[in-house]
Amino acid sequence: MNPRTAAILFVVSAAVVWYGVIWLGHLAPTVLPPPHLVLALMIQEWRSLLWNTSVTLTTAVTGYFFANVMAIALAIAFLYFDALKSLATPWVVVLKNLPIVSVASLLIISFGDSPIPRILVVILICFHPLLANLIKGFEQVDSNLIARFQTLHASRFQLFRYVLWPNALPYYAAAHEIAFTSSIVAAVLAEFFFSRQGLGFMLTQAMNDYRGDRLWATNIIIAILSAAALGLSILAERLLIPWQRQETGKLAK
Amino acid sequence: MSTGSVPALKVSSVSKHYADNSVMEGINLTVEKGEFIALIGASGCGKTTLLRMCAGLEQPSSGSIEIFGKPPVAATSAHEIGVAFQRPALIPSRTALENVRLTLKITAAKKAMDPLTLLSHFGLAEAVDRYPHQLSGGMQQRVNIACAIVHQPALLLLDEPFGALDEITRERLVDWLADVLRESSRTTLLVTHSVEEAITLSNRVFVMSHRPGRIAAEIRVALPSVRDFEVRQSEQYLDLVRSARDALHSAITD
């Protein structure tokens, strides 16, 4: 099925199921507001929603940018300095396995009410899949290719540019699909804990005020942002690694 | 020192050990400029290791290897060696033409061939813009060999280049390679486990015994330079194949 048709069918069927649940359960709007009330609120409060969305997006994109810079820099450093890899691995493993909720609270205590702890939460969540995939991409190089370049007396830089980096690109692109969508969730999570703005803050406010319609509106925006992040990742993958797209096309026939 | 007076490849008393495991002992062979030499032996006899040492990818445990009087590493830095492995070493993100051009970019060779002309000559004119995964195994191997010779290396090392192909493609490519290399009279060392391939392509065949690998026999192939279907049906050709096979058999069983 055409993905566009599937997406339209999803939106329509979600609304049908939504109305169906309200009708079958005789649910009051305070328990589960119907889609038209949520939509009305979104129109009515569009300025506030847009502003808070931009705050969340800024946190997510900034954190994601730094997560990428750090992951690329560390993956390259690990490639050439084994000792650094051995030294840094325990740090990476511990940071990855710490419960992010507890780390978030520590960061908030240390950095206070500023964008820094929220950006750090995004970095912590997104950094690991990017680093792990880049390392894997560098490691999974065809040994024949390395040997071919060695017999041509290629420099380290040439080997990196022509062999290692292109080989890591599909792995890196695959990591974006997970990590970029996670950056939105991470930003909301960080705002949820401590913030006076952003979609996460809107969620806590709506919960405190028992405003189901605002809660649903915010959640819908978060879902749209995550879907858009995924769409952008797939688009970037197609642009970055066109040879893979041709391969997929060939397999699909 | 002129390259005419020194052998293209000189392997002197080369041995190779991994821990307590002796891969080869006392290998001696000399390849003159313009010769095509084949090295045959059973799997695991060390023939690929010997080729990798000639390419500077591994070091002998003892003995020495010289390429036009220089150690292999010096020969690679002078871009005098071209290597094609059994599995084509092509960059998946680059087209056939880009893969061949990349060899030139890295070697900055002055006497290089034109990649497009070379690929067309290899029967790949229609495939130059295709990515490696869009090429058949035989086409990938031809691109692989194009990558190995485009910079006009003085010595070509081929490690079972047709080992992974089906019988028909393999036969076609052996004929093709014979034509290509006859035209350029390039010094070549071919590692193979196919006796027919060795006799069809080379001037001399070295037979290696099993671990530790030693040169068990040397067979001179005094056949016309064009070894077409007719030559390959001749008694002389079949005798050579038989004697190479006998030598290989006794090298393994001794």
Short mmCIF file of C-alpha atoms in Angstrom, two decimals, chain A residues 142-155 158-159 161-167 169-170 240-250, chain B residues 52 55-57 73 76-79 81-83 85-94 99-100 102-103 105-107 131 133-135 144 147 151:
data_model
loop_
_atom_site.label_atom_id
_atom_site.label_comp_id
_atom_site.label_asym_id
_atom_site.label_seq_id
_atom_site.Cartn_x
_atom_site.Cartn_y
_atom_site.Cartn_z
CA ASP A 142 35.50 -5.11 4.35
CA SER A 143 39.07 -6.18 5.19
CA ASN A 144 39.68 -6.61 1.44
CA LEU A 145 39.03 -2.91 0.88
CA ILE A 146 41.47 -1.95 3.62
CA ALA A 147 44.07 -4.28 2.07
CA ARG A 148 43.46 -2.79 -1.39
CA PHE A 149 44.04 0.72 -0.04
CA GLN A 150 47.16 -0.40 1.83
CA THR A 151 48.64 -1.83 -1.37
CA LEU A 152 47.97 1.54 -3.01
CA HIS A 153 49.82 3.20 -0.12
CA ALA A 154 46.77 5.31 0.74
CA SER A 155 47.15 7.78 3.60
CA GLN A 158 42.31 8.77 2.32
CA LEU A 159 41.40 5.49 3.99
CA ARG A 161 37.48 9.49 3.58
CA TYR A 162 37.04 6.87 0.89
CA VAL A 163 36.50 3.67 2.88
CA LEU A 164 35.68 4.08 6.58
CA TRP A 165 33.32 7.06 6.50
CA PRO A 166 31.19 5.87 3.54
CA ASN A 167 30.97 2.47 5.22
CA LEU A 169 27.17 6.25 6.75
CA PRO A 170 24.36 3.64 6.48
CA LEU A 240 23.08 10.64 2.20
CA ILE A 241 23.22 7.11 0.85
CA PRO A 242 21.60 7.01 -2.59
CA TRP A 243 23.29 3.69 -3.48
CA GLN A 244 21.32 1.95 -0.73
CA ARG A 245 18.04 3.29 -2.07
CA GLN A 246 18.79 1.75 -5.46
CA GLU A 247 19.56 -1.52 -3.75
CA THR A 248 16.26 -1.45 -1.86
CA GLY A 249 14.43 -0.63 -5.09
CA LYS A 250 16.03 -3.59 -6.76
CA ARG B 52 50.00 -10.99 0.81
CA ALA B 55 51.97 -7.09 -1.51
CA GLY B 56 53.51 -5.83 1.74
CA LEU B 57 50.40 -6.74 3.73
CA VAL B 73 56.51 -1.78 1.24
CA THR B 76 53.70 -0.17 -2.73
CA SER B 77 54.71 3.37 -1.81
CA ALA B 78 56.06 3.74 -5.37
CA HIS B 79 52.67 2.38 -6.60
CA ILE B 81 52.00 -3.14 -7.28
CA GLY B 82 48.41 -3.85 -8.31
CA VAL B 83 46.41 -6.41 -6.33
CA PHE B 85 41.63 -10.36 -4.39
CA GLN B 86 39.15 -13.21 -4.72
CA ARG B 87 36.37 -11.07 -3.26
CA PRO B 88 36.18 -7.82 -5.28
CA ALA B 89 37.36 -4.93 -3.12
CA LEU B 90 34.99 -2.28 -4.43
CA ILE B 91 33.54 0.66 -2.53
CA PRO B 92 29.75 0.12 -2.40
CA SER B 93 29.00 3.85 -2.47
CA ARG B 94 30.90 4.45 -5.72
CA ASN B 99 35.96 2.96 -8.14
CA VAL B 100 38.53 2.77 -10.94
CA LEU B 102 39.76 6.33 -7.11
CA THR B 103 42.86 4.19 -7.69
CA LYS B 105 43.32 9.65 -7.27
CA ILE B 106 45.23 7.78 -4.57
CA THR B 107 48.25 6.79 -6.63
CA TYR B 131 27.08 0.61 -8.28
CA HIS B 133 25.77 -4.35 -6.06
CA GLN B 134 24.13 -3.76 -9.45
CA LEU B 135 26.86 -5.75 -11.23
CA ASN B 144 38.21 -5.17 -9.51
CA CYS B 147 41.13 -1.04 -10.32
CA HIS B 151 47.69 2.86 -12.62
#
